[in-house]
Short mmCIF file of C-alpha atoms in Angstrom, two decimals:
data_model
loop_
_atom_site.label_atom_id
_atom_site.label_comp_id
_atom_site.label_asym_id
_atom_site.label_seq_id
_atom_site.Cartn_x
_atom_site.Cartn_y
_atom_site.Cartn_z
CA MET A 1 -138.58 -56.33 129.28
CA CYS A 2 -138.99 -59.49 130.69
CA VAL A 3 -136.11 -60.28 133.60
CA ALA A 4 -135.39 -63.75 134.10
CA ARG A 5 -135.26 -65.10 137.73
CA PRO A 6 -132.03 -66.64 138.72
CA SER A 7 -133.59 -69.39 140.33
CA LEU A 8 -135.54 -70.13 137.22
CA VAL A 9 -132.45 -69.94 135.17
CA ILE A 10 -130.56 -72.50 137.50
CA ALA A 11 -133.55 -74.92 137.27
CA LEU A 12 -134.23 -74.82 133.64
CA SER A 13 -130.03 -75.47 133.50
CA SER A 14 -130.48 -78.16 135.68
CA ILE A 15 -132.96 -79.84 133.69
CA ALA A 16 -131.47 -79.31 130.40
CA SER A 17 -128.11 -80.95 132.22
CA VAL A 18 -130.09 -84.01 133.38
CA LEU A 19 -132.12 -84.65 129.87
CA LEU A 20 -128.90 -84.10 127.95
CA ALA A 21 -127.07 -86.54 130.30
CA ALA A 22 -130.29 -89.21 130.49
CA TRP A 23 -129.99 -88.62 126.44
CA ALA A 24 -126.38 -89.18 126.09
CA SER A 25 -126.37 -92.47 128.31
CA ALA A 26 -129.48 -94.00 126.40
CA ALA A 27 -127.88 -93.25 123.21
CA GLU A 28 -124.67 -95.38 124.35
CA GLY A 29 -127.04 -97.91 126.41
CA SER A 30 -129.45 -98.91 123.41
CA ASP A 31 -125.64 -99.97 121.89
CA ARG A 32 -124.21 -101.03 125.08
CA PRO A 33 -123.08 -104.59 124.78
CA ASP A 34 -125.64 -106.88 127.18
CA LYS A 35 -122.86 -108.39 129.51
CA LEU A 36 -120.53 -105.56 129.87
CA ALA A 37 -119.69 -104.60 133.33
CA GLU A 38 -120.76 -100.97 134.36
CA SER A 39 -117.12 -100.53 135.23
CA TYR A 40 -116.36 -100.09 131.61
CA ARG A 41 -117.21 -96.58 130.13
CA LEU A 42 -117.47 -96.03 126.20
CA ILE A 43 -114.09 -94.66 124.30
CA GLY A 44 -115.37 -94.43 121.04
CA HIS A 45 -116.82 -95.74 117.83
CA TYR A 46 -114.42 -96.38 114.90
CA GLN A 47 -115.19 -96.85 111.23
CA LEU A 48 -112.86 -99.27 109.31
CA VAL A 49 -110.38 -97.07 106.92
CA SER A 50 -107.89 -100.04 105.97
CA LYS A 51 -106.46 -103.20 106.43
CA LEU A 52 -102.98 -103.58 104.69
CA ARG A 53 -101.16 -107.04 104.87
CA VAL A 54 -96.97 -106.54 104.97
CA GLU A 55 -95.17 -109.51 103.65
CA ASN A 56 -91.73 -109.88 102.30
CA SER A 57 -91.37 -106.21 102.67
CA GLN A 58 -93.90 -105.29 100.72
CA ALA A 59 -97.52 -103.81 101.78
CA GLU A 60 -100.70 -105.06 99.86
CA ALA A 61 -104.18 -103.58 100.64
CA VAL A 62 -106.63 -105.90 101.61
CA VAL A 63 -110.33 -105.63 100.25
CA ILE A 64 -112.43 -104.98 103.38
CA SER A 65 -116.00 -104.49 104.04
CA PRO A 66 -117.72 -101.66 105.89
CA LEU A 67 -116.89 -102.52 109.41
CA ARG A 68 -117.59 -100.58 112.76
CA TYR A 69 -115.91 -100.94 116.28
CA ARG A 70 -117.06 -100.02 119.44
CA VAL A 71 -114.31 -99.58 122.23
CA TYR A 72 -114.65 -99.71 125.67
CA SER A 73 -112.32 -99.38 128.94
CA ASP A 74 -111.95 -99.96 132.71
CA GLY A 75 -108.70 -98.66 132.72
CA MET A 76 -106.94 -101.96 132.93
CA GLU A 77 -108.12 -103.61 129.75
CA ILE A 78 -109.69 -102.46 126.49
CA ARG A 79 -112.58 -104.22 124.80
CA VAL A 80 -113.07 -104.16 121.12
CA TYR A 81 -116.65 -104.88 119.68
CA VAL A 82 -118.02 -105.98 116.77
CA ARG A 83 -121.56 -106.45 116.07
CA SER A 84 -122.60 -109.33 113.36
CA SER A 85 -125.73 -110.90 112.69
CA ASP A 86 -127.07 -108.78 115.79
CA GLU A 87 -124.65 -110.59 118.14
CA ASP A 88 -121.76 -108.72 120.00
CA SER A 89 -118.31 -110.17 119.92
CA TYR A 90 -115.18 -108.77 121.23
CA THR A 91 -111.34 -108.65 121.40
CA ALA A 92 -109.76 -107.98 125.33
CA TYR A 93 -106.38 -106.06 125.17
CA ASN A 94 -104.41 -105.60 128.25
CA ILE A 95 -103.39 -101.97 128.57
CA TYR A 96 -99.65 -101.53 129.28
CA ARG A 97 -99.29 -97.98 128.03
CA ALA A 98 -101.41 -95.24 129.33
CA ASP A 99 -99.34 -92.20 129.08
CA GLY A 100 -100.20 -91.27 125.33
CA ILE A 101 -99.02 -92.26 122.09
CA GLY A 102 -96.43 -91.02 119.36
CA VAL A 103 -98.08 -89.33 116.34
CA ALA A 104 -96.07 -88.49 113.18
CA LYS A 105 -96.78 -84.67 112.49
CA SER A 106 -96.85 -83.66 108.64
CA SER A 107 -93.71 -82.23 108.80
CA GLY A 108 -92.10 -85.40 110.00
CA GLU A 109 -91.86 -84.63 114.18
CA LEU A 110 -93.06 -86.92 116.62
CA GLU A 111 -95.93 -85.70 118.57
CA MET A 112 -97.40 -87.02 121.78
CA VAL A 113 -101.06 -87.40 121.77
CA ALA A 114 -103.52 -88.91 124.60
CA GLY A 115 -104.12 -92.34 124.12
CA VAL A 116 -103.48 -96.18 125.41
CA GLN A 117 -101.78 -98.61 124.11
CA ALA A 118 -102.56 -102.51 124.86
CA PHE A 119 -101.83 -105.86 123.84
CA ASN A 120 -103.49 -109.47 123.57
CA THR A 121 -101.95 -113.09 123.05
CA GLU A 122 -104.60 -115.23 122.56
CA GLY A 123 -104.25 -118.29 120.38
CA LYS A 124 -100.60 -117.86 120.01
CA MET A 125 -101.28 -114.71 117.65
CA LEU A 126 -99.85 -111.44 118.71
CA ARG A 127 -102.06 -108.50 118.62
CA GLN A 128 -101.39 -104.75 119.92
CA ILE A 129 -103.86 -102.07 119.72
CA SER A 130 -103.39 -98.05 120.20
CA VAL A 131 -106.25 -95.88 120.28
CA THR A 132 -106.38 -92.15 120.56
CA ARG A 133 -109.21 -90.02 120.46
CA ASN A 134 -109.20 -89.87 116.70
CA SER A 135 -107.97 -93.40 115.68
CA LEU A 136 -107.91 -96.72 116.16
CA THR A 137 -104.62 -98.93 114.97
CA MET A 138 -104.59 -102.30 115.64
CA VAL A 139 -101.37 -104.67 114.44
CA LYS A 140 -101.79 -108.48 114.34
CA THR A 141 -98.26 -110.76 113.98
CA PRO A 142 -99.70 -114.47 113.32
CA PRO A 143 -97.16 -117.10 115.33
CA ARG A 144 -94.77 -118.37 113.04
CA SER A 145 -95.03 -116.00 110.26
CA HIS A 146 -93.26 -113.00 108.49
CA ARG A 147 -96.69 -111.20 107.78
CA VAL A 148 -98.33 -108.56 109.77
CA ILE A 149 -101.56 -107.20 109.39
CA ILE A 150 -102.14 -103.67 110.13
CA THR A 151 -106.03 -102.26 110.33
CA ARG A 152 -106.74 -98.63 110.64
CA ALA A 153 -110.01 -96.96 111.56
CA LYS A 154 -111.21 -93.55 112.45
CA ALA A 155 -113.43 -91.93 115.12
CA ILE A 156 -117.12 -91.51 114.17
CA PRO A 157 -119.52 -89.66 116.22
CA VAL A 158 -121.54 -92.14 118.40
CA SER A 159 -124.66 -90.88 116.12
CA ASP A 160 -123.05 -91.85 113.18
CA ASN A 161 -123.21 -95.60 114.36
CA THR A 162 -125.58 -98.14 113.17
CA THR A 163 -126.85 -101.07 115.32
CA GLY A 164 -126.98 -103.35 112.31
CA GLN A 165 -122.92 -103.31 111.56
#
């Protein structure tokens, strides 16, 4: 019977932890935007699920293309990155609430889940975002308009993200 030495087990465990951390960092690092400050951490990757235009009390689905969002935060700001033609662009949102987001259960009850809410008012367009571990919801309200655009995305594993999108 072979008995493992405690010091050997600890050493192998430490090496495995370092390698896993390096692998996770490399996976995120290869996809991390070039000029993003180190203070920003990856919140998650999200796949576009639906886009609705609400106008005159009616919701109309908008045709969507496959789109993936990469979301980062420094605790004060959320940045939502999209890659197009091998170039990253982002929209920044100022966090105004970080104590949870109300989500409706199937029973109709409201449940608080961990998440943040933020806003952006560039170009006189009001943009609001809610981010949780599982979903991303963006709402845009153009100036002088009765139209609202609601974009929903679901979380995807980092390994499912392709750099071409």
